[in-house]
Amino acid sequence: MKKIVLFILTAYLLTISFHSIQAQTWHIPPLPKTSSEYTIMIFSTTDPPNEQEINELISSYQTLKIRYLFSEAFTGFSLEGKKAELEQFANGFKKVVTTFESNVYTADFVKTDNNTLIGAKKVRGIFDQNGNRLTGRGIKIGVIDTGIDYNHPDLSSVYKGGFDFVDGDRNPMEAMGDKGMTIHGTHVAGIIAANGKKRGVAPEAELYGYRVLGPGGKGTTDQVLAAIDQSIKDRMDIINLSLGTNINGPDLPVSQALDKAVAKGVIAVTSNGNAGPNMWTVGSPGTSASAISVGASTPVLITPFLSVWHVKENIPLTPLQGSKKWSLDRTYQVVDGGVGKKGEITNAAGKIVLVKRGGITFTDKVMNAAEAGAVGVIIYNNTDGEFAGIIDKKCPIPAVSISKQVGEVIGLKARKKPLMASAIYKRESDLLADFSSRGPVTVNWSVKPDVTAPGVAIESTIPRGGYTVLQGTSMAAPFVTGAVALIKQAHPTWNPEEIKSALMNTAMHLKDQSDKSYKVFEQGAGRIQMEEAVKTKSLVIPGSLSFGILSEDRNYGTKYIKVKNTSDSAQDYRFIYKGYDPNVRWELPPSFSLNPQEEKRLPIRAVLTRPFNGKKEWIDGRIFLEAGTQRIGIPYLFAVKEPSYPRIMGFSIVPGDKKGSIRYEAYLPLGAEEFGIALFDSDTLSFIDFLDVKKNVGAGLVNNQLMLPQKKYIKRVTAVAFAKNEGEEDYEQLSMPLKNLENN
């Protein structure tokens, strides 16, 4: 095997387990405290599970217990117990089709008037078929999350019930203890349907809470699956899943479960993930083909910049959370304050103090500057990149952060001679948040996210009657869920696919600060516009076109769309392609007309007329359909060769069932010719040993439990998972530091 180059990367596994729960199995046994010896395994079966039969089969095992039975979104069941007994059971039960190991799922958030931005307030003036304003009345929404504080004054009137899959009871209350308290689900619920001091997008919808994430915002795959299953039984119109994993694959259990839920009429909305801005960072369940996957854009923000004498570019300022708003309105002198200790900040009265990160807390730096009479504090990073910080005391002056590179330049100038600076303010909106995960999806190379919504600086409800600002695709998804509720109220006969297309067909195409369009796999169709979606007179289904890989071997791809006239009058339709590429020819249908409520199925073909040269891998853009006075943009995406997708992801190692053993798991989107785990010295990067090596591994999850080699390991060890496909020279690696392996 070729030499492996070690890259120290932080890897963590956030997978979901799936299977639906039936009422008679709502008693959920808690995992033993020695949970490293236990695991949860999900079994897919040919027929719906029979509890009596399973109980008889596990009676001879000491540790096995039933957790959930699934019959709606997934056919099968989950068991907990020691892995050796679980594997023995799986090998002996003939009805088992396949098995999945349950791991950890986590909430998608990173620790403003957005209803106006997305058009919710305008939609209030539209009436449904019964003469009611569009407020979500009569629409049932399931929030699959950390629970809901249904006693919050803004939520008590809209909360209607639910279930707690963490504690196994009918009380999905958000965790309130000082240790392990969560706020995520209540925040999400408020964005959707708060009806009090804060008003959600759909303030008269019926909210149901399905608590699947416990303290720390984490839960197991089978808990999430159980909630999806139960939401189908409870006849939810919409379910919101502001949670995710770091595995980009369409075949993960929760993604598959959402596809099945949508097929049964439930509209599924999920966050796209917070691992951006790089490609391939979307994670399950955002990879579900049928769900509406949501990326995060910025709402209307007034962003402060610093204009510094003798520095050409205006410097963006990132406010520290908890600090006073930066609103300085004239020119001030900037003085250097070291790292912000009291003795370092001198001659600061009426000036802006520049300090370096490190040494003492952000709060101490700002308080010291305030005591010295400063009007504001700028903290520059001590490592590359931007950063965000928190001020945990009430402070009379504002504080912001900037990058190390810019801070060092300003500091050098300020130490040489008096340096003057002034603040300027820019109104910005509809930019993609850097943290918002990008697509495309591996394996099927499809467009994700589908749409975007505001996900930055979002204020909403939190437990104990409070409010706070959070950001993440977790906050963007519930805006879409609320929008879906209003569209569903306005058009009760539309199915999930039609409602998804209404949002995509009418979305606003987003551009960056340089007026350059974001890629289709970054923004999907764009930022939702609710009024346009409710009033649309035509639908194009699906809302985007993913052609896969087109190359010399397969130089064309054909996708079929359905065009539906949803208006009360005849409509004329004409396709337009505005771009030009000498390597691609588009074959579009001729013009046509549709009568009211008539629909037509049409082919769209992309043809490569000659091979692409160089490093170009992806072709994306939009085809337009003129539908009467409406113009509908249809995003498209295809690769012109096998793309440079991640060969391996979701790598995790945990202690095994026996002393001296480990269990690992990784996800291989398309399999690997060679896969393995190697150990390296974390300090010297020298190779120690191989833990496992496999040949010709199939696509999907790969895991194993094995004993560590019999040798004395040093304290600091890093495990590296490596994979390579046929024809590739280099191995792709993910690494994970391990501690005290010899004591395991």
XYZ file of C-alpha atoms in Angstrom:
744
model
C 0.000 0.000 0.000
C 1.163 3.523 -0.771
C 2.310 5.893 1.895
C -0.543 7.634 3.711
C -0.175 11.340 4.386
C -1.783 12.315 7.684
C -4.180 15.260 7.835
C -5.401 16.116 11.331
C -9.095 16.808 10.895
C -11.834 16.879 13.497
C -14.349 14.186 12.591
C -17.543 13.327 14.378
C -20.462 11.052 13.639
C -23.954 12.457 13.747
C -26.036 9.741 12.149
C -29.688 8.925 12.761
C -31.393 5.675 13.497
C -34.832 5.043 12.089
C -37.978 3.006 12.584
C -41.456 4.017 13.649
C -42.970 3.502 17.066
C -46.331 1.969 17.858
C -48.422 3.008 20.821
C -47.845 -0.208 22.741
C -44.045 0.343 22.716
C -44.004 3.872 24.088
C -42.323 2.562 27.214
C -38.652 3.231 26.398
C -36.058 1.564 28.630
C -33.206 3.942 29.464
C -29.761 2.987 28.279
C -27.531 1.609 31.049
C -24.940 3.958 32.511
C -22.194 1.757 31.085
C -23.504 2.666 27.639
C -20.131 2.114 25.937
C -20.865 -1.607 26.239
C -24.287 -1.208 24.684
C -25.585 -0.034 21.344
C -28.842 0.363 19.453
C -29.391 -1.554 16.253
C -32.191 -1.052 13.732
C -33.524 -4.020 11.780
C -35.260 -3.667 8.435
C -37.702 -6.551 7.908
C -39.732 -7.961 5.041
C -43.011 -7.689 6.985
C -44.287 -5.321 9.689
C -42.806 -6.438 13.035
C -44.731 -8.589 15.511
C -43.908 -7.613 19.103
C -44.814 -11.006 20.573
C -42.633 -12.830 18.065
C -39.667 -10.538 18.749
C -40.049 -10.876 22.522
C -39.982 -14.674 22.176
C -36.869 -14.507 20.008
C -34.939 -12.233 22.392
C -35.976 -14.093 25.550
C -32.840 -16.235 25.430
C -30.564 -13.165 25.330
C -29.517 -11.448 28.547
C -29.225 -7.835 27.353
C -31.620 -7.395 24.405
C -34.666 -5.141 24.808
C -37.181 -3.750 22.313
C -37.069 0.012 21.833
C -39.387 0.773 18.905
C -41.531 -0.960 16.297
C -41.851 0.777 12.909
C -44.620 0.373 10.371
C -45.189 3.676 8.541
C -41.997 5.423 7.460
C -39.949 2.277 7.940
C -40.721 -1.433 8.267
C -38.814 -2.997 11.117
C -37.816 -2.460 14.737
C -34.928 -1.411 16.962
C -33.271 -3.264 19.832
C -30.752 -2.202 22.440
C -28.177 -4.438 24.060
C -24.622 -5.651 23.798
C -23.421 -5.648 20.242
C -22.315 -9.273 20.255
C -25.847 -10.388 21.171
C -27.394 -7.997 18.641
C -25.243 -9.416 15.864
C -26.043 -12.964 16.946
C -29.752 -12.136 16.870
C -29.488 -10.524 13.417
C -27.781 -13.594 11.971
C -30.514 -15.870 13.285
C -33.668 -13.919 12.361
C -34.656 -14.799 8.793
C -36.989 -11.821 8.292
C -34.153 -9.284 8.649
C -33.326 -7.612 5.313
C -30.603 -5.295 6.558
C -29.378 -3.669 9.766
C -28.279 -0.175 10.765
C -26.458 0.914 13.872
C -28.067 3.860 15.652
C -25.800 6.802 16.366
C -26.129 10.421 17.417
C -28.286 13.095 15.793
C -27.856 16.745 16.679
C -29.660 20.057 16.275
C -28.605 22.296 13.340
C -27.973 25.715 14.854
C -25.031 28.033 15.464
C -24.933 29.840 18.830
C -34.752 39.745 12.851
C -38.526 41.541 10.613
C -38.129 38.375 8.592
C -41.842 37.706 8.108
C -41.930 40.865 6.022
C -38.859 39.817 4.035
C -40.319 36.479 2.953
C -43.782 37.952 2.335
C -45.725 36.502 5.278
C -47.368 39.809 6.178
C -48.617 40.377 2.632
C -50.066 36.882 2.578
C -52.202 37.781 5.619
C -54.378 39.785 3.212
C -55.215 36.669 1.180
C -58.203 34.516 2.150
C -58.659 30.751 1.926
C -61.681 28.954 0.461
C -63.567 29.364 3.751
C -63.016 33.113 3.956
C -60.250 32.918 6.598
C -57.052 34.896 6.364
C -53.920 32.824 5.718
C -52.581 32.215 9.219
C -52.082 28.429 9.172
C -55.511 27.749 10.680
C -56.349 24.052 10.647
C -52.847 22.936 9.578
C -51.146 20.352 11.816
C -47.369 20.771 12.172
C -45.060 18.326 13.948
C -41.809 19.774 15.330
C -39.269 16.932 15.586
C -36.665 18.478 17.850
C -35.607 18.992 21.491
C -39.185 19.497 22.682
C -41.349 22.600 23.172
C -41.973 24.756 26.214
C -45.717 24.715 25.638
C -46.244 26.949 28.685
C -44.522 29.847 26.933
C -47.155 32.613 26.589
C -46.489 32.836 22.839
C -46.952 29.088 22.283
C -49.556 27.912 24.780
C -52.497 28.693 22.479
C -51.117 26.827 19.456
C -49.660 23.742 21.172
C -51.913 20.691 20.792
C -49.900 17.680 22.009
C -47.072 15.349 21.119
C -44.739 12.694 22.462
C -41.335 12.482 24.147
C -39.179 9.765 22.580
C -36.275 10.573 24.917
C -38.105 9.920 28.202
C -40.862 7.741 26.747
C -43.970 9.677 27.757
C -46.584 12.021 26.327
C -44.919 15.160 27.662
C -42.497 16.628 25.057
C -41.503 19.508 27.333
C -38.155 21.098 26.559
C -35.502 20.161 29.156
C -35.570 22.826 31.887
C -32.850 21.792 34.350
C -29.881 24.086 34.788
C -27.738 21.187 33.609
C -28.704 19.918 30.192
C -31.266 22.635 29.502
C -32.193 22.961 25.808
C -33.832 25.840 23.933
C -33.683 24.742 20.306
C -37.131 23.222 19.805
C -38.938 26.122 21.471
C -37.000 28.575 19.286
C -37.952 26.636 16.149
C -41.604 26.393 17.255
C -41.766 30.156 17.784
C -40.529 30.901 14.257
C -43.251 28.654 12.886
C -46.282 29.599 14.957
C -45.684 31.934 17.898
C -48.883 33.845 18.661
C -48.236 36.440 21.341
C -45.553 39.061 21.773
C -43.803 37.378 18.861
C -45.764 36.289 15.788
C -44.618 33.291 13.819
C -45.160 32.761 10.107
C -48.311 30.672 10.744
C -49.621 31.937 14.115
C -52.851 29.930 14.068
C -51.390 26.555 13.053
C -51.670 23.553 15.375
C -48.273 22.635 16.842
C -47.298 19.145 17.984
C -43.970 18.416 19.659
C -41.980 15.229 19.071
C -38.992 15.300 21.405
C -36.172 13.212 19.933
C -33.108 15.217 21.046
C -32.291 15.288 24.745
C -29.772 17.256 26.835
C -27.055 18.689 24.633
C -29.384 18.584 21.632
C -28.509 14.991 20.776
C -30.612 11.907 20.093
C -30.485 8.553 18.373
C -31.449 7.569 14.875
C -34.265 5.321 15.978
C -35.796 8.125 18.058
C -35.943 10.366 14.984
C -37.363 7.530 12.896
C -39.933 6.779 15.567
C -41.085 10.391 15.511
C -41.411 10.401 11.722
C -43.412 7.201 11.938
C -45.671 8.595 14.648
C -46.224 11.846 12.744
C -47.712 9.816 9.904
C -50.038 8.027 12.318
C -51.014 11.359 13.896
C -51.877 12.716 10.429
C -49.501 15.653 10.479
C -49.740 17.910 7.430
C -46.125 19.083 7.854
C -43.111 17.988 9.880
C -40.076 20.173 10.614
C -36.674 18.579 11.259
C -34.101 21.232 12.178
C -31.458 18.610 12.821
C -28.769 16.866 10.849
C -25.716 14.691 10.399
C -22.377 15.119 8.663
C -23.053 12.304 6.182
C -23.884 13.344 2.620
C -25.772 10.401 1.175
C -29.345 9.815 -0.074
C -29.574 6.290 1.353
C -29.364 7.082 5.079
C -32.360 5.723 7.048
C -33.863 9.091 8.002
C -33.573 10.427 4.449
C -35.344 7.312 3.189
C -37.977 7.611 5.905
C -38.743 11.196 4.888
C -39.114 10.118 1.260
C -41.687 7.570 2.375
C -43.475 10.053 4.641
C -43.814 12.481 1.718
C -45.175 9.662 -0.450
C -47.895 9.251 2.197
C -48.837 12.936 2.015
C -46.748 14.497 4.797
C -44.749 17.573 3.756
C -41.245 17.259 5.229
C -39.056 20.330 5.771
C -35.473 19.882 6.939
C -32.409 22.024 7.534
C -29.570 21.632 5.045
C -26.761 21.759 7.645
C -24.262 24.250 9.057
C -21.000 22.901 7.622
C -20.583 25.425 4.770
C -19.306 27.129 2.765
C -17.622 24.221 0.947
C -19.271 21.845 -1.525
C -20.569 18.434 -0.433
C -21.368 19.605 3.102
C -25.122 18.895 3.049
C -25.940 16.088 5.489
C -28.815 13.680 6.019
C -31.770 14.231 6.267
C -31.160 17.271 4.046
C -30.245 14.730 1.355
C -33.819 13.406 1.186
C -35.020 13.694 -2.416
C -38.636 14.435 -1.479
C -38.161 16.703 1.540
C -37.781 20.464 1.211
C -34.166 21.078 2.243
C -33.481 24.622 3.395
C -30.280 26.660 3.329
C -29.718 29.870 5.307
C -29.648 33.357 3.839
C -29.284 36.683 5.617
C -32.276 38.823 6.540
C -32.077 42.601 6.255
C -29.004 43.500 8.308
C -27.374 46.867 8.922
C -23.717 45.841 8.867
C -21.053 48.124 10.365
C -17.749 48.628 8.561
C -14.652 50.527 9.686
C -13.099 53.063 7.363
C -9.469 53.549 8.466
C -7.165 56.254 7.173
C -4.497 54.894 4.812
C -6.261 51.493 4.582
C -7.932 51.052 1.168
C -10.642 48.506 1.972
C -13.505 49.039 4.388
C -13.250 46.495 7.206
C -16.344 44.438 8.140
C -17.017 44.385 11.878
C -18.562 41.347 13.591
C -20.470 42.388 16.762
C -19.766 40.287 19.841
C -22.913 38.706 21.197
C -24.135 40.447 24.336
C -22.284 43.693 23.642
C -23.853 47.091 23.050
C -24.837 47.795 19.424
C -22.045 49.399 17.367
C -23.484 52.791 16.383
C -20.523 55.194 16.449
C -21.301 58.087 14.103
C -18.131 60.202 13.709
C -14.351 59.912 13.350
C -12.332 58.584 16.298
C -8.680 57.892 16.995
C -7.678 54.222 17.241
C -5.169 53.290 19.973
C -3.397 49.989 20.547
C -4.314 48.266 23.820
C -2.185 45.109 23.723
C -4.306 42.147 24.822
C -6.619 44.381 26.830
C -5.176 44.167 30.339
C -5.691 47.223 32.547
C -2.061 48.325 32.466
C -1.927 48.118 28.665
C -4.913 50.367 27.909
C -3.715 53.982 28.305
C -4.738 57.334 26.845
C -8.014 55.767 25.671
C -10.627 58.350 26.707
C -12.979 59.099 23.796
C -11.103 56.689 21.509
C -11.506 53.234 19.980
C -9.244 50.611 21.567
C -7.743 47.849 19.431
C -6.812 44.709 21.393
C -5.548 41.277 20.468
C -7.473 38.108 21.270
C -6.064 35.945 24.072
C -4.685 36.351 27.580
C -7.949 37.351 29.266
C -11.655 36.982 28.490
C -13.508 39.101 25.937
C -15.601 40.540 28.763
C -12.537 41.617 30.751
C -11.009 43.277 27.686
C -14.152 45.308 27.034
C -14.741 46.240 30.687
C -11.120 47.379 31.042
C -11.462 49.562 27.949
C -14.735 51.030 29.257
C -13.089 51.895 32.582
C -10.347 53.681 30.626
C -12.986 55.852 28.905
C -12.981 54.172 25.471
C -16.012 54.549 23.190
C -15.599 51.114 21.600
C -13.394 48.022 21.385
C -12.119 46.119 18.358
C -10.703 42.655 19.100
C -8.560 41.103 16.386
C -7.958 37.388 16.098
C -4.721 35.685 17.185
C -5.116 32.975 14.508
C -6.189 33.039 10.872
C -9.843 33.596 10.029
C -12.836 35.352 11.566
C -14.320 34.625 14.983
C -17.409 35.360 17.086
C -17.374 35.985 20.824
C -19.697 36.588 23.765
C -19.760 39.379 26.357
C -21.352 37.941 29.494
C -21.780 41.212 31.456
C -23.743 44.368 30.734
C -21.242 46.777 29.196
C -21.618 50.492 28.318
C -19.573 50.367 25.082
C -19.803 48.261 21.916
C -17.330 45.527 20.967
C -16.623 43.932 17.586
C -14.136 41.476 16.102
C -11.946 41.524 12.983
C -9.395 39.186 11.412
C -5.794 38.776 12.518
C -4.367 40.077 9.241
C -6.322 43.339 9.299
C -5.834 43.808 13.055
C -2.063 43.550 12.777
C -1.986 46.173 9.998
C -4.115 48.629 12.006
C -2.119 47.978 15.180
C 1.174 48.655 13.431
C -0.099 51.959 12.021
C -1.652 53.011 15.366
C 1.640 52.455 17.202
C 3.591 54.620 14.722
C 1.387 57.735 14.665
C -2.195 58.822 15.471
C -4.633 56.785 13.371
C -8.165 57.959 12.674
C -11.150 55.795 11.748
C -14.879 56.183 11.231
C -17.792 53.776 11.015
C -19.940 53.357 7.914
C -23.062 51.229 7.665
C -24.318 49.094 4.801
C -27.787 47.616 4.418
C -27.400 43.998 3.284
C -29.852 41.169 2.744
C -30.305 37.953 0.784
C -26.690 36.834 0.950
C -25.930 33.187 1.645
C -24.728 32.576 5.175
C -21.177 31.226 5.170
C -22.167 28.401 7.514
C -25.026 27.211 5.277
C -24.159 23.752 3.913
C -23.799 23.309 0.181
C -24.573 20.418 -2.119
C -24.755 18.569 -4.308
C -25.812 15.191 -2.907
C -23.378 12.343 -3.480
C -24.386 9.193 -5.386
C -27.273 10.777 -7.340
C -25.578 14.202 -7.787
C -28.831 16.059 -7.115
C -29.445 19.718 -6.248
C -29.577 20.583 -2.548
C -30.648 22.780 -0.853
C -33.994 23.277 -2.587
C -34.570 26.828 -1.288
C -33.160 29.251 1.260
C -34.755 31.360 3.993
C -33.476 33.783 6.662
C -31.216 31.989 9.130
C -28.967 34.711 10.575
C -29.709 36.697 13.762
C -33.192 35.253 14.207
C -35.009 36.193 17.416
C -37.620 33.746 18.703
C -39.052 32.113 21.805
C -37.031 30.121 24.349
C -38.107 28.266 27.511
C -39.297 30.045 30.669
C -41.047 32.786 28.726
C -37.913 34.256 27.170
C -36.562 35.250 23.777
C -33.118 35.094 22.204
C -31.270 35.370 18.915
C -29.878 32.242 17.254
C -28.643 31.439 13.788
C -28.339 28.356 11.641
C -30.228 26.431 8.998
C -32.297 25.287 11.989
C -33.784 28.780 11.990
C -34.240 28.880 8.197
C -36.200 25.616 7.982
C -39.098 26.733 10.247
C -39.627 29.845 8.115
C -40.236 27.473 5.205
C -42.429 25.240 7.378
C -44.601 28.241 8.240
C -44.736 29.230 4.566
C -45.776 25.705 3.626
C -48.615 25.893 6.182
C -50.000 29.036 4.549
C -49.725 27.561 1.052
C -51.442 24.397 2.295
C -54.272 26.464 3.801
C -54.689 28.414 0.548
C -54.494 25.294 -1.652
C -55.693 22.330 0.449
C -55.764 19.940 -2.527
C -52.120 20.507 -3.503
C -49.860 17.559 -2.711
C -46.366 17.833 -1.154
C -44.630 17.851 -4.536
C -46.817 20.696 -5.809
C -46.269 22.805 -2.685
C -42.513 22.247 -2.890
C -42.544 23.311 -6.537
C -44.600 26.430 -5.754
C -41.849 27.575 -3.361
C -39.051 26.739 -5.808
C -40.748 28.152 -8.930
C -41.271 31.547 -7.295
C -38.041 31.871 -5.258
C -35.749 34.886 -5.607
C -32.443 34.052 -7.289
C -29.607 35.200 -5.003
C -26.338 36.928 -5.874
C -23.266 37.652 -3.766
C -21.796 41.054 -2.887
C -20.042 41.138 -6.269
C -23.383 40.622 -8.052
C -22.319 37.116 -9.067
C -24.961 34.406 -8.925
C -24.543 31.742 -6.286
C -24.275 28.238 -7.682
C -27.394 26.084 -7.913
C -25.878 23.630 -5.410
C -25.398 26.545 -2.991
C -28.810 28.235 -3.060
C -31.129 25.798 -4.843
C -33.904 27.849 -6.449
C -33.215 30.821 -4.154
C -34.893 32.605 -1.233
C -38.591 31.889 -0.760
C -41.238 34.513 -1.608
C -44.513 33.545 0.031
C -46.955 35.846 -1.738
C -45.686 34.767 -5.151
C -45.858 31.096 -4.127
C -49.461 31.377 -2.921
C -50.570 33.307 -6.014
C -48.665 31.311 -8.649
C -50.791 30.441 -11.660
C -48.536 27.664 -12.921
C -46.402 24.900 -11.462
C -43.311 23.188 -12.881
C -42.722 19.817 -11.213
C -40.026 19.004 -10.137
C -38.638 22.422 -9.247
C -35.054 21.564 -10.292
C -33.343 19.232 -12.768
C -30.409 17.002 -11.813
C -28.978 15.203 -14.857
C -26.186 13.307 -13.095
C -22.948 12.789 -15.025
C -22.769 13.530 -18.772
C -19.579 12.524 -20.566
C -18.275 10.992 -23.794
C -19.710 7.629 -22.749
C -23.138 9.140 -21.985
C -23.298 12.527 -23.662
C -26.957 13.365 -23.081
C -29.527 13.309 -20.323
C -33.292 13.628 -20.451
C -35.517 14.759 -17.606
C -39.291 14.987 -17.663
C -41.203 17.814 -16.066
C -44.910 18.355 -15.518
C -46.325 21.805 -16.242
C -49.683 22.499 -14.603
C -51.983 25.466 -15.182
C -53.428 26.185 -11.728
C -55.330 29.311 -12.805
C -58.940 29.790 -13.948
C -58.022 30.783 -17.494
C -56.034 29.368 -20.409
C -52.274 30.030 -20.393
C -49.604 30.115 -23.098
C -46.157 28.674 -22.321
C -42.723 29.148 -23.897
C -39.290 27.845 -22.814
C -36.266 30.160 -22.900
C -32.563 29.419 -22.432
C -30.621 32.680 -22.108
C -27.081 31.367 -21.754
C -24.660 30.040 -24.341
C -22.103 27.270 -24.060
C -20.513 25.791 -27.230
C -20.133 22.464 -25.423
C -23.829 22.057 -24.507
C -27.007 21.945 -26.611
C -30.435 22.184 -24.994
C -33.422 20.494 -26.595
C -36.496 22.254 -25.207
C -40.193 21.622 -25.952
C -41.956 23.969 -28.413
C -44.495 26.522 -27.228
C -47.850 25.194 -26.044
C -51.083 26.183 -24.268
C -52.961 24.714 -21.315
C -56.565 25.103 -20.268
C -57.476 25.808 -16.617
C -56.251 22.976 -14.316
C -54.750 21.155 -17.319
C -51.260 19.665 -17.076
C -48.712 18.334 -19.547
C -45.638 16.108 -19.252
C -42.649 17.315 -21.269
C -39.022 16.217 -21.890
C -35.979 18.476 -21.444
C -32.708 17.183 -22.840
C -29.128 18.353 -22.272
C -26.564 17.186 -24.870
C -22.775 17.487 -24.683
C -21.645 18.421 -28.178
C -17.962 18.011 -27.317
C -15.920 17.087 -24.236
C -14.982 19.703 -21.656
C -11.257 20.182 -21.184
C -9.455 21.190 -18.031
C -10.619 21.078 -14.442
C -14.263 22.044 -15.000
C -16.562 19.491 -13.369
C -20.007 21.076 -13.064
C -22.457 22.876 -15.319
C -25.293 24.712 -13.602
C -27.763 27.461 -14.376
C -31.440 28.050 -15.024
C -33.890 27.379 -17.824
C -36.898 29.703 -17.909
C -40.528 28.996 -18.665
C -42.668 31.977 -19.618
C -46.138 31.186 -18.281
C -48.437 34.029 -19.274
C -47.021 37.066 -17.451
C -45.025 34.877 -15.043
C -41.443 33.741 -15.586
C -40.440 30.528 -13.775
C -36.759 29.715 -13.286
C -35.862 26.013 -13.330
C -32.388 25.315 -11.832
C -30.346 22.576 -13.487
C -27.115 20.780 -12.610
C -24.920 18.111 -14.146
C -21.310 16.948 -13.967
C -19.145 16.594 -17.078
C -16.973 13.900 -15.493
C -16.928 11.971 -12.234
C -16.790 14.775 -9.687
C -14.273 15.169 -6.892
C -16.699 14.098 -4.195
C -15.599 13.008 -0.678
C -14.746 9.303 -0.858
C -15.186 8.917 2.891
C -17.129 10.808 5.566
C -18.757 10.399 8.978
C -15.725 8.674 10.502
C -16.071 7.824 14.211
C -14.337 5.545 16.719
C -15.715 4.676 20.168
C -14.707 2.133 22.835
C -15.805 -1.434 22.077
C -17.708 -3.935 24.198
C -14.525 -5.516 25.579
C -11.435 -4.072 27.208
C -8.867 -3.245 24.552
C -11.398 -3.118 21.700
C -12.818 -0.312 19.559
C -15.809 0.137 17.248
C -15.587 2.338 14.177
C -17.999 3.551 11.524
C -17.583 5.457 8.266
C -19.717 6.232 5.231
C -18.496 5.504 1.692
C -20.823 7.205 -0.833
C -19.884 4.912 -3.720
C -17.856 2.261 -1.963
C -14.088 1.844 -2.218
C -11.576 -0.469 -3.871
C -9.570 -0.246 -0.665
C -10.599 0.984 2.793
C -8.906 0.819 6.157
C -8.014 2.340 9.519
C -4.423 3.205 10.459
C -2.875 4.540 13.685
C -0.351 7.382 13.879
C 1.568 9.094 16.658
C -0.223 12.445 17.070
C 2.987 14.262 17.994
C 5.491 12.894 15.472
C 2.970 11.787 12.785
C 4.878 8.501 12.549
C 2.964 5.396 11.474
C 2.163 2.882 14.254
C -0.005 0.117 12.833
C -3.058 -0.829 10.747
C -6.270 -1.555 12.630
C -8.270 -2.798 9.668
C -7.927 -3.095 5.884
C -10.729 -4.131 3.504
C -10.896 -4.655 -0.258
C -13.812 -3.887 -2.607
C -16.135 -2.405 0.016
C -19.680 -1.627 -1.122
C -21.360 1.771 -0.917
C -22.902 2.966 2.337
C -22.026 2.593 5.992
C -19.066 0.388 6.905
C -18.347 -0.551 10.525
C -16.492 -3.109 12.556
C -15.521 -3.982 16.110
C -12.001 -5.247 16.653
C -9.301 -5.668 19.252
C -6.390 -3.285 19.309
C -3.042 -4.894 18.400
C -1.154 -6.197 21.426
C 1.407 -3.483 21.908
C 1.891 -0.548 24.254
C 0.532 2.613 22.663
C 1.717 6.070 23.502
C -0.788 8.462 25.070
C -1.513 10.591 21.988
C -2.725 8.520 19.054
C -4.624 9.536 15.927
C -6.725 7.083 13.919
C -6.917 7.721 10.171
C -9.599 6.212 7.947
C -8.450 5.969 4.323
C -10.230 5.035 1.096
C -9.374 4.793 -2.588
C -11.331 3.852 -5.702
C -10.133 2.098 -8.830
C -7.937 4.254 -11.027
C -7.114 6.763 -8.296
C -3.537 7.254 -7.176
C -4.140 9.057 -3.895
C -5.958 7.939 -0.774
C -8.517 10.183 0.838
C -8.311 10.381 4.632
C -10.288 11.462 7.652
C -8.668 11.431 11.068
C -9.755 11.336 14.677
C -7.529 11.776 17.748
C -7.788 9.012 20.367
C -6.734 9.134 23.999
C -5.281 6.454 26.279
C -5.993 3.510 24.002
C -3.992 1.160 26.207
C -6.459 1.806 29.059
C -9.527 1.161 26.965
